[in-house]
Amino acid sequence: MLNLLLQVWGGLFYLLNKVFFSRAERSKNSQGKQKSRFWAWAFYLIGVPAWVIVLVSGRNWIAAAIETGGAPAMLVGLINARRGQGHAPLWLDHFAKLALAIGLGLSLYDFGGLTSLSQVLELGMASGFLMGTYLLSKDKPHGYFWLMLGNITCAGLMGIQAHWLLLAEQTISLGFVFDAYWVQRRRLKIRSNN
């Protein structure tokens, strides 16, 4: 029952994050974009604890550390969405990098090296979500590509570990991430043609 509750909690808020990223890209004005990005980052942060518990319970150390380490990047995104770019403290970036190193070390220690498919999927998930979150927190559009990699590999990991709700959430989220990227790309192309 607890596992199901955690899947609903984590999955719902991460899905809302992607929905609001998509809304931000579709927004017609900067105030609407800023407000949607703020809610996207807030929902991301609310979902983190549930994801970390699910990942730790499955001994997914890399992914759990990335989710924990990604929280500072999410906080940077939240601060930047509220106050504008460049107002987040530098120590948050350092904390995110430290969490990645700790998660990789724990996984290699626990599994005796890189020995399982789940670890490979975790690495894809880790690099996708960490880079995607970091780049989007700095308002860099190619962060969406990284998020797509994170969604695909996370869906695979959730599938092999029988977390069906999270598998469905990641699959649906992928559509919203693609939509956000596509809308942003189209808008940039229109601007360059003018």
Steps between C-alpha positions, in 0.01 A plus 500: 500500500782742589673424170181583310456825695862599424452422130186717487669783691827500305341425165227763528733785595764410240227483237370842610857627464505396134150635437604842634825500301287442192261779608795734552619441144149553364449820700442811289662743746800506730290528816306183411822320414663606827197392705479160326875441542470586869224240548695246290798528734281502814321179395835339419625573853181367661543168316866447595453333843268231362734423210802476731321253729388283205850502351678422828258213568605353164873552576519750213777701666607701195146609419417572867811716535419679176149576616644632825777684317252629244301676772754787516476542120120500536535763771719705264224473239237604755707800614576601140132467405404725791782756497661468157820334380815524711349534848559145627797425730804329346524238778186330362690400184782354709256299714340346189840388368596352838174301517573351155845384610362350823219318316735354242740390773222335705370314196842374394570389858159334551504310170877436487543714187278573201335159479128534438253635247338706776829683554530580129143632501578698814798662327278600207237627740760680709668675212167584335331645804805669649609665175142575395409654833826694518470636144132588535568674832732724297232538228696298241268333246709187438421398857182348355706245302668392821164473675379273218798269560419503872132419437578209265759336725293563814200337332718198424625482860148533643381229260761243602430575867120471455416858599220517243356837598840664475560329165171647372581843646842506334349401166236773520760751621711429195218635282488828695879538488497444124215753467694762698807447284302508175315821593823667609680396182214628283498833685879539457468419128229767456721755681801420280291542184384848607 
